[in-house]
XYZ file of C-alpha atoms in Angstrom:
571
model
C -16.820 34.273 -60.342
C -13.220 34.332 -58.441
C -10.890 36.374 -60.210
C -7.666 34.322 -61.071
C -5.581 36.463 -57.717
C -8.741 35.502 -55.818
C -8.744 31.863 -56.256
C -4.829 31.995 -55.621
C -4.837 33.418 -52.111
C -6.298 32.186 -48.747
C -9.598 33.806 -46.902
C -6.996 35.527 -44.619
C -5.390 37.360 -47.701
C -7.873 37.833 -49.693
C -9.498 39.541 -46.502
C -6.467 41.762 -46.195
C -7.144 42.886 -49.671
C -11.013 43.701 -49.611
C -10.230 45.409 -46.419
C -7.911 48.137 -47.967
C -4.947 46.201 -45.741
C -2.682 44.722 -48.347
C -2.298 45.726 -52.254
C -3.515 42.680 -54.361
C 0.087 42.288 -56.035
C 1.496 42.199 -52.449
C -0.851 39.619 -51.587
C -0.223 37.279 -54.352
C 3.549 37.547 -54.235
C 3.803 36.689 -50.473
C 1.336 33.772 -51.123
C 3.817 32.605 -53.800
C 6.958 33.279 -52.148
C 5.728 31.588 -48.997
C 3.939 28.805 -50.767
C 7.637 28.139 -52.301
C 9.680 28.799 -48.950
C 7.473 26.766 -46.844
C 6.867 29.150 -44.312
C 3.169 29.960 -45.641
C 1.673 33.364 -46.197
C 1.230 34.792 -42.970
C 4.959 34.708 -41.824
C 6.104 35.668 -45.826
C 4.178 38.744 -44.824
C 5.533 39.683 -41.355
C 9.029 38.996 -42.650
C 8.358 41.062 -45.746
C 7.405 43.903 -42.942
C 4.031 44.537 -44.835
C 2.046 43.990 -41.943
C 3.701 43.277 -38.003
C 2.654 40.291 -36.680
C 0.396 41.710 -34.124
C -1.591 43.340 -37.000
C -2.177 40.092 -38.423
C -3.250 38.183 -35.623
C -5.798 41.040 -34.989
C -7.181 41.664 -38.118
C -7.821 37.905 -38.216
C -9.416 37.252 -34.765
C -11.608 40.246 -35.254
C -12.878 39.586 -38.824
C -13.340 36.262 -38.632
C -14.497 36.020 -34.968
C -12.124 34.339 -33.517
C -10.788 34.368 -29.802
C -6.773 35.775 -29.949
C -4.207 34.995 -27.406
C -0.695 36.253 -26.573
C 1.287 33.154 -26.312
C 3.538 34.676 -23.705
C 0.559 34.779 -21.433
C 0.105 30.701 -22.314
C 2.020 28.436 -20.007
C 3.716 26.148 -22.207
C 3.800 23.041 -19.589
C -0.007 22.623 -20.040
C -0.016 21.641 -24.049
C -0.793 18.496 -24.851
C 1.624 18.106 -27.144
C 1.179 14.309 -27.796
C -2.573 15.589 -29.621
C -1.185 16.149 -32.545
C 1.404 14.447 -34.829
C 4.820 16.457 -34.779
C 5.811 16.268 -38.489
C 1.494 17.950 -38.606
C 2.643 20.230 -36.582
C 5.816 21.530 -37.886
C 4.701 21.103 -41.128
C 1.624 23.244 -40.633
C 2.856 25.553 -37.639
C -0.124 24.310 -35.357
C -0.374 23.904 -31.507
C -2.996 21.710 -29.260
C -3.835 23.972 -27.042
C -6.163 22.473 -24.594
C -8.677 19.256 -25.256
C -12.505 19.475 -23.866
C -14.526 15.947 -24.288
C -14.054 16.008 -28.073
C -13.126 19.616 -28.739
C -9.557 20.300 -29.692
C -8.710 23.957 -29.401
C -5.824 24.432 -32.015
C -3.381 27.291 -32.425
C -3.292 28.947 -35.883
C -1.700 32.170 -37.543
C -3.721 32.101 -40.085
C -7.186 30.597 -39.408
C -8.541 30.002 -43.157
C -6.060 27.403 -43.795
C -8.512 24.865 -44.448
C -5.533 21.666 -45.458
C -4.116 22.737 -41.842
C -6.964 22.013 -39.896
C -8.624 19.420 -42.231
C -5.286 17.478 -41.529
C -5.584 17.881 -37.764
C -9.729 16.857 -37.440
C -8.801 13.678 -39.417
C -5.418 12.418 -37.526
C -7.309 13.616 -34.392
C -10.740 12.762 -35.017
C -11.939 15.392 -32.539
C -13.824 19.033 -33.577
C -10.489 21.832 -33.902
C -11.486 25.090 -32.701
C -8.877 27.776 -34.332
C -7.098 30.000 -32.022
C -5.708 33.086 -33.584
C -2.124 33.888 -32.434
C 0.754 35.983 -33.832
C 3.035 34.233 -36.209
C 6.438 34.321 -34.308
C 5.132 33.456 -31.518
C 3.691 30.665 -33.099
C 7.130 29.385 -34.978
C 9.108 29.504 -31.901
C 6.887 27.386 -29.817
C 6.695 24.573 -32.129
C 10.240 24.376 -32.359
C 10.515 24.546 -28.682
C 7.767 21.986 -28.478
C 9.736 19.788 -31.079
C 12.403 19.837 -29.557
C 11.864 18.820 -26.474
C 9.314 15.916 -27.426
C 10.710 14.467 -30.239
C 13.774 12.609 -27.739
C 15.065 10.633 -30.877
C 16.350 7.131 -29.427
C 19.916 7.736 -30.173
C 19.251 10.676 -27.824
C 17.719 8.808 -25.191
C 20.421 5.506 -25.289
C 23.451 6.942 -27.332
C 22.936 4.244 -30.018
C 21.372 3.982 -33.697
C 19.663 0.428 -32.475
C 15.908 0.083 -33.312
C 13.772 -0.434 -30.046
C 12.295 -3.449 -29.394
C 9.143 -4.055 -27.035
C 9.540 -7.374 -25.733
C 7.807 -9.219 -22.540
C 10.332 -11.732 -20.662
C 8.450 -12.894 -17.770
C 6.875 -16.052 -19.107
C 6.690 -17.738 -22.138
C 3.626 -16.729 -24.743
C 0.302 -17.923 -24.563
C -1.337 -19.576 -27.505
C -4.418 -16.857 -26.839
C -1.703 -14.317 -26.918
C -0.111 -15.598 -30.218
C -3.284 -15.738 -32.276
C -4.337 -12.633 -31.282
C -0.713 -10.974 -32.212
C -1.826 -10.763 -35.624
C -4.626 -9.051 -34.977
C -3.157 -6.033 -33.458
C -0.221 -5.749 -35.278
C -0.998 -2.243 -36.475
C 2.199 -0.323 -37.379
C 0.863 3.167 -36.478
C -0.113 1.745 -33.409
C 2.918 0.101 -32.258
C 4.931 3.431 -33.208
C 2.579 5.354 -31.052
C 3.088 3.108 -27.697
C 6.401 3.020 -28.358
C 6.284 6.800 -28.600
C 4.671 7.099 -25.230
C 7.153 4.703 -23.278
C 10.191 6.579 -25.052
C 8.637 9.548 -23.962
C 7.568 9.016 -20.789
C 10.873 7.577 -19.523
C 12.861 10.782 -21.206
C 10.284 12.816 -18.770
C 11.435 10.891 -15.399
C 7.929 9.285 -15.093
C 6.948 6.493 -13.012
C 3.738 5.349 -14.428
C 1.938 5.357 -17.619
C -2.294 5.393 -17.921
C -4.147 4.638 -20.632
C -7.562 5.878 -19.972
C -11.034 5.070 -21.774
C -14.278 7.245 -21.318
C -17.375 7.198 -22.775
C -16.392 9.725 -25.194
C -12.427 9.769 -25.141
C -9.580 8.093 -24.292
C -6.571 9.921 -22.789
C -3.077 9.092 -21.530
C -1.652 10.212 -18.425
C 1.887 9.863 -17.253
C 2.365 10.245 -13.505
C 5.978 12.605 -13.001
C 7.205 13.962 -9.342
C 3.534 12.138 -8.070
C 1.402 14.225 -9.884
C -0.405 12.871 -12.813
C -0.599 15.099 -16.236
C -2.471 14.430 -19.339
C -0.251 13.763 -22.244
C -2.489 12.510 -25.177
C -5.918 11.882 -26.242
C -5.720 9.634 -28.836
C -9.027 8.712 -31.351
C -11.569 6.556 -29.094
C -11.235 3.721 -31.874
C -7.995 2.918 -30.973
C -8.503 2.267 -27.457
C -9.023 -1.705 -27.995
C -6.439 -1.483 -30.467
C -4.020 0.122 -27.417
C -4.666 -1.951 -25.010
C -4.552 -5.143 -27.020
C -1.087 -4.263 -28.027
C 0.051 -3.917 -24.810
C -1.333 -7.398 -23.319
C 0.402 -9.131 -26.318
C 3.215 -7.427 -25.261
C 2.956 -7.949 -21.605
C 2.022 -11.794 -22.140
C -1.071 -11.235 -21.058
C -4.601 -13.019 -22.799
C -6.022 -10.934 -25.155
C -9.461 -12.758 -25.071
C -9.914 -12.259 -21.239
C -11.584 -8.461 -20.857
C -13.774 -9.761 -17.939
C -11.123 -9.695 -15.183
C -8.112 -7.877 -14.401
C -4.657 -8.867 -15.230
C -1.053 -8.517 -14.147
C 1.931 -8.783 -16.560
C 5.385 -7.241 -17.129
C 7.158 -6.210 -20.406
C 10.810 -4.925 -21.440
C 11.639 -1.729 -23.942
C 14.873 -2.673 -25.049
C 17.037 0.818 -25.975
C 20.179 -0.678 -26.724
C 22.557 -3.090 -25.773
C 23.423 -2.541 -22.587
C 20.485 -1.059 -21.411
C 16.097 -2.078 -20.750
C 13.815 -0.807 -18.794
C 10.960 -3.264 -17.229
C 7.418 -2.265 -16.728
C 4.631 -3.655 -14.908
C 1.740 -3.906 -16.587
C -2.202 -4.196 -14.864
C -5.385 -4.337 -16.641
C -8.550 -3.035 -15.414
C -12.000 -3.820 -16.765
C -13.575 -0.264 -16.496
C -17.466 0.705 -18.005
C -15.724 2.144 -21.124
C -13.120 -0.618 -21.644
C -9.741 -2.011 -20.516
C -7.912 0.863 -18.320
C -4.137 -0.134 -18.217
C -1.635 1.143 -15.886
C 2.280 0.769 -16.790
C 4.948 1.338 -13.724
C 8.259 1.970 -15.245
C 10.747 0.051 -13.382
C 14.016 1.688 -13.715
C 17.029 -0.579 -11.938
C 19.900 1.218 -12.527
C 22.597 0.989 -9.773
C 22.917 4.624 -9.635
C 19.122 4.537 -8.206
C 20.477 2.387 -5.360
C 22.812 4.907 -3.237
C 21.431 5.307 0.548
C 22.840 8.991 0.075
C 20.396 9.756 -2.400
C 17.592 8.856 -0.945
C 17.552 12.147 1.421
C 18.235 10.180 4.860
C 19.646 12.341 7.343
C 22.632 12.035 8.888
C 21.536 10.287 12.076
C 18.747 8.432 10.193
C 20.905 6.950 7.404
C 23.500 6.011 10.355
C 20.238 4.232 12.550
C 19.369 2.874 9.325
C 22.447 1.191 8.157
C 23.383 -0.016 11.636
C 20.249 -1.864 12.019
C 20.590 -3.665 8.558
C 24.255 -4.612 9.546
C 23.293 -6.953 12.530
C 23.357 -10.462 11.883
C 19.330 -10.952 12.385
C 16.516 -9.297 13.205
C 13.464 -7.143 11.426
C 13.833 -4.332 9.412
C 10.160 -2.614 8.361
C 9.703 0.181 5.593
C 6.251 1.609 6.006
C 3.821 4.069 3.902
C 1.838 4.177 0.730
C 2.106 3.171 -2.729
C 4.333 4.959 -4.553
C 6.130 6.642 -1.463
C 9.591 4.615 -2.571
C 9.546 1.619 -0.475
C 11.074 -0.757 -2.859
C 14.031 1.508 -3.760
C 14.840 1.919 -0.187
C 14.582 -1.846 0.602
C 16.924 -2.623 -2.556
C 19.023 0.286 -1.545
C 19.526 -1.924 1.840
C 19.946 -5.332 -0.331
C 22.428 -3.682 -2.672
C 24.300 -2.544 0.357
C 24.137 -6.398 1.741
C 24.868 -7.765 -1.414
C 27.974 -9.390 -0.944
C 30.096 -12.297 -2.072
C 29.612 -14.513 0.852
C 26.168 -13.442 1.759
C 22.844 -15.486 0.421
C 20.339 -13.222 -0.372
C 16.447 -14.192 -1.566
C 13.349 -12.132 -2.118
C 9.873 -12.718 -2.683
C 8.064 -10.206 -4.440
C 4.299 -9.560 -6.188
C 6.068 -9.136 -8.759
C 9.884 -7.846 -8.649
C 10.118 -4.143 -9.281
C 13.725 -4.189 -10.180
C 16.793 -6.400 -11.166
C 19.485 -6.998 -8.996
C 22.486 -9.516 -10.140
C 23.796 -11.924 -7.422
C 20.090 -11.661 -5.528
C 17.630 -14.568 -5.476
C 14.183 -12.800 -6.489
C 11.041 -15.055 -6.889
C 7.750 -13.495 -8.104
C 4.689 -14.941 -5.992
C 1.834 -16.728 -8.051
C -1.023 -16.955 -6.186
C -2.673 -18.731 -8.579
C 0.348 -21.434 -8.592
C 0.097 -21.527 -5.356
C 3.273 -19.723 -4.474
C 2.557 -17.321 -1.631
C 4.538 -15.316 0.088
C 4.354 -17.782 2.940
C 4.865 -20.633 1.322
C 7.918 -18.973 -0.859
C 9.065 -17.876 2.807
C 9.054 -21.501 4.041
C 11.159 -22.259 1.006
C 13.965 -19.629 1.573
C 14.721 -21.465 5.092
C 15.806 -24.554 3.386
C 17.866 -22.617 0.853
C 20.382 -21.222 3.476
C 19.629 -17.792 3.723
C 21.457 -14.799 5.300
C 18.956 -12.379 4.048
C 15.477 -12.439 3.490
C 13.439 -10.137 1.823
C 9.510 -10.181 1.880
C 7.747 -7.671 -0.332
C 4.587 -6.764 1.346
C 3.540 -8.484 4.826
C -0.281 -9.130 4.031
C -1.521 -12.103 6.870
C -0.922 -13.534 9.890
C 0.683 -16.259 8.047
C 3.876 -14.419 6.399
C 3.669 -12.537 9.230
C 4.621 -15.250 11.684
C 7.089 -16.899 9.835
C 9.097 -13.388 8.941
C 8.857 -12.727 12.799
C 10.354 -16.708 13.243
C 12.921 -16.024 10.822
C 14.552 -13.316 12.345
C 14.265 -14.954 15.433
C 16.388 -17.499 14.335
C 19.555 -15.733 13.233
C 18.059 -14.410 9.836
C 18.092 -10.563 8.729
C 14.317 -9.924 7.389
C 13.297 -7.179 5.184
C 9.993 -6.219 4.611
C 7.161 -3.469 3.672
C 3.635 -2.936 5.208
C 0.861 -0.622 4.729
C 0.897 1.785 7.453
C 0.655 5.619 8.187
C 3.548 5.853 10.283
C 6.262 4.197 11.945
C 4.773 3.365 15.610
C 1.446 2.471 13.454
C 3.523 -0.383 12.173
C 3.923 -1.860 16.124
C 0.038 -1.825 16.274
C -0.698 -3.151 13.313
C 1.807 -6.671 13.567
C 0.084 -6.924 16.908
C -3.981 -6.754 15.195
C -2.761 -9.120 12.817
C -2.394 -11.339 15.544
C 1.370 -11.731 16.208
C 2.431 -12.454 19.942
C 3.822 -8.970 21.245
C 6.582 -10.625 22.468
C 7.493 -11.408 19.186
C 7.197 -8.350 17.780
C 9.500 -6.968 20.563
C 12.162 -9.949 19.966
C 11.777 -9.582 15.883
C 11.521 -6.077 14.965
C 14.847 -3.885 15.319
C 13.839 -0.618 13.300
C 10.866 0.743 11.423
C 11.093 3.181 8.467
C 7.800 5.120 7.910
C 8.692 7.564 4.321
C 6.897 9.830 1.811
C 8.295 11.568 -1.094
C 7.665 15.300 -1.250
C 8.485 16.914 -4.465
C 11.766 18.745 -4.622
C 11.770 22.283 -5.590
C 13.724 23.090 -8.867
C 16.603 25.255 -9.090
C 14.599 28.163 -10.592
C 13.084 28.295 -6.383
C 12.725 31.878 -4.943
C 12.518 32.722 -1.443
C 8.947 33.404 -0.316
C 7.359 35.264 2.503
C 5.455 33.127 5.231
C 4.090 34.596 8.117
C 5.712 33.392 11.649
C 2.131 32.209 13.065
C 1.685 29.892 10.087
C 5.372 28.392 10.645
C 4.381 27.764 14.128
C 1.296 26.323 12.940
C 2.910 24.054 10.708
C 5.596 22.978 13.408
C 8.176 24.811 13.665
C 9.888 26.159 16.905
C 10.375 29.725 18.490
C 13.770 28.311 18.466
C 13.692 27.305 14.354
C 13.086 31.267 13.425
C 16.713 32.076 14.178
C 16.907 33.789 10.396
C 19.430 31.486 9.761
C 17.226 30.335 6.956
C 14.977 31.328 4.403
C 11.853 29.413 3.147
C 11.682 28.759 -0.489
C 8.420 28.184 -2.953
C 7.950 27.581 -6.526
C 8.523 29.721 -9.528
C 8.356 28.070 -13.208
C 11.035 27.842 -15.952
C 11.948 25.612 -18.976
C 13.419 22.855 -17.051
C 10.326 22.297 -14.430
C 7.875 22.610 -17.237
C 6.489 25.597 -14.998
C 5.390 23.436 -12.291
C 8.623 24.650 -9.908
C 9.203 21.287 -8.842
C 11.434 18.765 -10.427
C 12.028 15.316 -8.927
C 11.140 14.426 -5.342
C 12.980 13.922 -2.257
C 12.152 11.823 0.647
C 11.146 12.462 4.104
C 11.770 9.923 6.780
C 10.898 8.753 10.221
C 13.418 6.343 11.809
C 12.330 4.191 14.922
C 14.963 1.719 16.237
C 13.261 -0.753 18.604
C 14.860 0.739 22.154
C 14.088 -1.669 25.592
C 11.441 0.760 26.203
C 9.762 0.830 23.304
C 9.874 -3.227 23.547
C 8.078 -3.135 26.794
C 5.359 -0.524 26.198
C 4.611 -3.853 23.127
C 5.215 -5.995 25.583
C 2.495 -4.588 27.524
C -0.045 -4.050 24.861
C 0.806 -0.307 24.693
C -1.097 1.810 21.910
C 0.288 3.713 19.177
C 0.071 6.972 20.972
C 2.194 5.299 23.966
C 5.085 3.894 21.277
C 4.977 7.813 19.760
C 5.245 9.224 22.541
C 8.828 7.214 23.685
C 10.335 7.444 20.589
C 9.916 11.550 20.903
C 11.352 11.211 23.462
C 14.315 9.057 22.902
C 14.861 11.753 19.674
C 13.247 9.795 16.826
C 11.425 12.820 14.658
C 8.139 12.455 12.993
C 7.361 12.640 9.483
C 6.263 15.965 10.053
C 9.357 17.402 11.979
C 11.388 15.410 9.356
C 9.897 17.357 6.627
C 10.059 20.529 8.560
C 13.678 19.868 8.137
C 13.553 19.586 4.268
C 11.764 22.986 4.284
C 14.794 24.857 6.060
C 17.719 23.030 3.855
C 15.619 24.727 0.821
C 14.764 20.950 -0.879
C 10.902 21.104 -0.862
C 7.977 24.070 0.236
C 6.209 23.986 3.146
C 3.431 22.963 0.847
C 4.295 20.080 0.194
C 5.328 19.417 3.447
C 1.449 20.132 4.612
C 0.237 18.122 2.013
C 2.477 15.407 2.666
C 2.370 14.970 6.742
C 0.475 14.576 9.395
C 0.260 16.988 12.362
């Protein structure tokens, strides 16, 4: 039978004890002083300078087989910090560590604490695998980690004003209604609203919610590279993504099919952010994706989009002529639709009539026209387009040229004293030439239409913590650069890792351009049914820079690595 000191102290103390380690009074009193303190037994004893820390954390990885690790050796920016409740943590001094299917390896100084990690399988639901580490360590983490997650909304907006998750793009369904009942689930509307708070305090630009088989994780995409932030219990994925559709004013009932929606997170009273919300009907369940749509006017400034000089001034003198085509070209994601508004805000004058049509609109501009196509309604771009020309436009935006159809009546309408801004999907700028003409508009419309193309990317910018690295002079002339560039004029900079990049050495991204204005020449290699490689070939020589040379340039003002440049660009 446990003697009454026995059944006082934990399997860690008691250990200490039996092992000749720690005098039973010792034991008993640090258990009770720590038990009283809140700090627990393990740092009552370091700070008591029985035992070091170090001593602890071995003697309890080695006799209760255990893996140890030195959390200086840990990079901080991979914890999935969203795993576990932060009140559990604090209260417990516990770290996620790193998640495996259903295995949750946890960070512990004291690895018998059976309430600790009882606490953390339940809220969890997943198998914890202790991870011995040393106590101080361990304490200055979690306040680190605390700090820097738990963004409190007054924080984040300057105001004590409750957030409210509201969807303002069409009015309620009765499906959506009935079902609201159904999902109202307080823990689960605190934990999306977590995830949005917290993924717009990070600077992302989209949210995933992610079901498996066996687990459901959440991703939020920040600088273009996706990171996992959560992996809630699998049982709540239906519960998740049912919120969300209510939310979104999308039909709850409808799992078959995918659907589009948008929602607002009011943060105070002056300022929302939009999101647009799609389903997708995976093998697992409903796999949502949430863009955050951020439209402040300080987004809109041509200077900070990373233009060059001669670009921005190509740029803004095409968009100042009274008609005519301007084209932004390249992926998704690669900030199209901030530089197109960045262009509308710049138009968006007093005496000038301005209207978009967008699938849906990514951000909110006052004293702009925006429509949102409805396919299903029956509004198309083209017909939407048709519409603008008998509202008395000066400016005409179209978000994404997708047929023939829009095609030719764009290419009409800025052939009839209209400015015309759109987007299509192409690789680079003289791509975009090529591709209007397979769609099956006249070349000698496209020559009489189109006035500039902008083909972008966004690299990721390096952060301020950047140190110079060492590249050999046959992989810079590899990658593009010049006999002439390796003047030592300027020094090539990688990534490093501190606090502020989350150790990834990049922090926001920066774009890189190619600028094409439509020159005569250029007009008659279209005119003649001239390739791609023809139309690249003039503008290199009238000066315009690929994206590669463009990005070249990044690398030598010391914005972005030559990394990223590779991994962005085309030869």
């Amino acid at each position: 039978m446990a003697t009454t000191s026995q059944a006082s102290l934990s399997g860690l103390a008691w250990a200490l004890v039996q092992e000749g380690r720690l005098a039973e009074a010792d034991a008993v009193g640090c258990a009770a002083q720590g038990a009283s303190s809140g700090n627990g037994f393990v740092a009552q004893l370091v700070v008591s300078k029985r035992l070091s820390a170090r001593e602890v954390a071995s003697f309890a990885a080695t006799t209760f087989r255990l893996p140890l690790l030195d959390l200086d050796a840990f990079d901080e920016a991979y914890v999935p910090s969203n795993a576990i409740d932060k009140k559990l943590m604090k209260a417990h001094q516990v770290i996620p560590l790193c998640k495996r299917g259903t295995r949750l390896a946890v960070a512990v100084s004291d690895p018998t604490a059976v309430r600790a990690l009882d606490e953390v399988r339940f809220q969890t639901g997943m198998t914890v695998d202790p991870v011995v580490v040393e106590v101080d360590k361990l304490g200055v983490l979690v306040a680190k980690l605390s700090e820097t997650t738990e963004t409190t909304l007054k924080e984040l907006t300057g105001d004590d004003i409750e957030v409210d998750l509201s969807g303002e793009v069409a009015e309620p369904s009765e499906t959506a209604d009935a079902g609201a009942t159904e999902v109202d689930d307080a823990p689960v509307v605190r934990f999306i609203q977590k995830m949005l708070l917290d993924a717009i305090n990070e600077g992302a630009s989209d949210v995933h919610f992610e079901p498996y088989e066996k687990f459901y994780r959440i991703r939020f995409r920040t600088d273009g590279i996706l990171r996992e932030i959560a992996q809630p219990p699998l049982v709540l994925k239906d519960k998740i993504a049912s919120r969300i559709k209510v939310i979104s004013r999308l039909d709850i009932s409808e799992k078959r099919i995918p659907q589009d929606g948008r929602m607002k997170l009011v943060l105070s009273k002056t300022r929302s952010v939009d999101f647009r919300v799609s389903t997708l009907p995976t093998l697992y369940g409903e796999k949502i994706v949430m863009r955050i749509l951020e439209s402040s006017p300080a987004l809109l400034n041509v200077d900070a989009l990373g233009y060059d000089p001669e670009q921005k001034e190509a740029l803004l003198n095409a968009i100042a002529r009274p008609y005519g085509m301007v084209l932004v070209t390249g992926p998704t994601g690669s900030g199209k639709t901030v530089s197109l508004y960045t262009c509308l805000s710049i138009l968006n004058k007093p005496g000038i009539n301005i209207s978009t049509a967008e699938d849906p609109a990514e951000i909110n501009l006052a004293g702009i026209n925006q429509v949102n196509i409805n396919d299903k309604a029956g509004l198309t771009f083209a017909f939407a387009l048709r519409s603008f020309l008998r509202q008395d436009p000066d400016v005409i935006m179209v978000g994404e040229i997708r047929d023939l159809e829009t095609a030719e009546i764009a290419v009409k309408a800025a052939q009839t004293g209209h400015m015309v801004l759109s987007t299509l999907h192409t690789n680079d700028a003289p791509g975009t030439l090529t591709r209007l003409a397979n769609m099956g508009v006249a070349p000698f419309n496209i020559a009489s239409s189109v006035i500039l193309i902008t083909a972008q990317r966004l690299a990721r910018r390096l952060c301020s913590c950047k140190k110079p690295v060492n590249i050999p002079m046959e992989a810079l002339l590899q990658a593009g650069f010049t006999e002439e560039d390796m003047d030592g004029t300027w020094t090539p900079y990688g990534p490093q890792g501190c606090d502020r990049c989350k150790g990834s050495g990049y922090k926001g991204r920066v774009g890189i351009y190619q600028v094409m204005p439509i020159s005569e020449d250029i007009g008659r290699i279209i005119m003649t049914n001239g390739n791609a490689l023809d139309i690249e070939q003039q503008a290199r020589l009238e000066g315009v820079r690929d994206l590669r040379q463009s990005g070249l340039a990044k690398v030598k003002q010391g914005l972005t690595s030559l990394e990223e440049v590779l991994a962005n660009t085309n030869d």
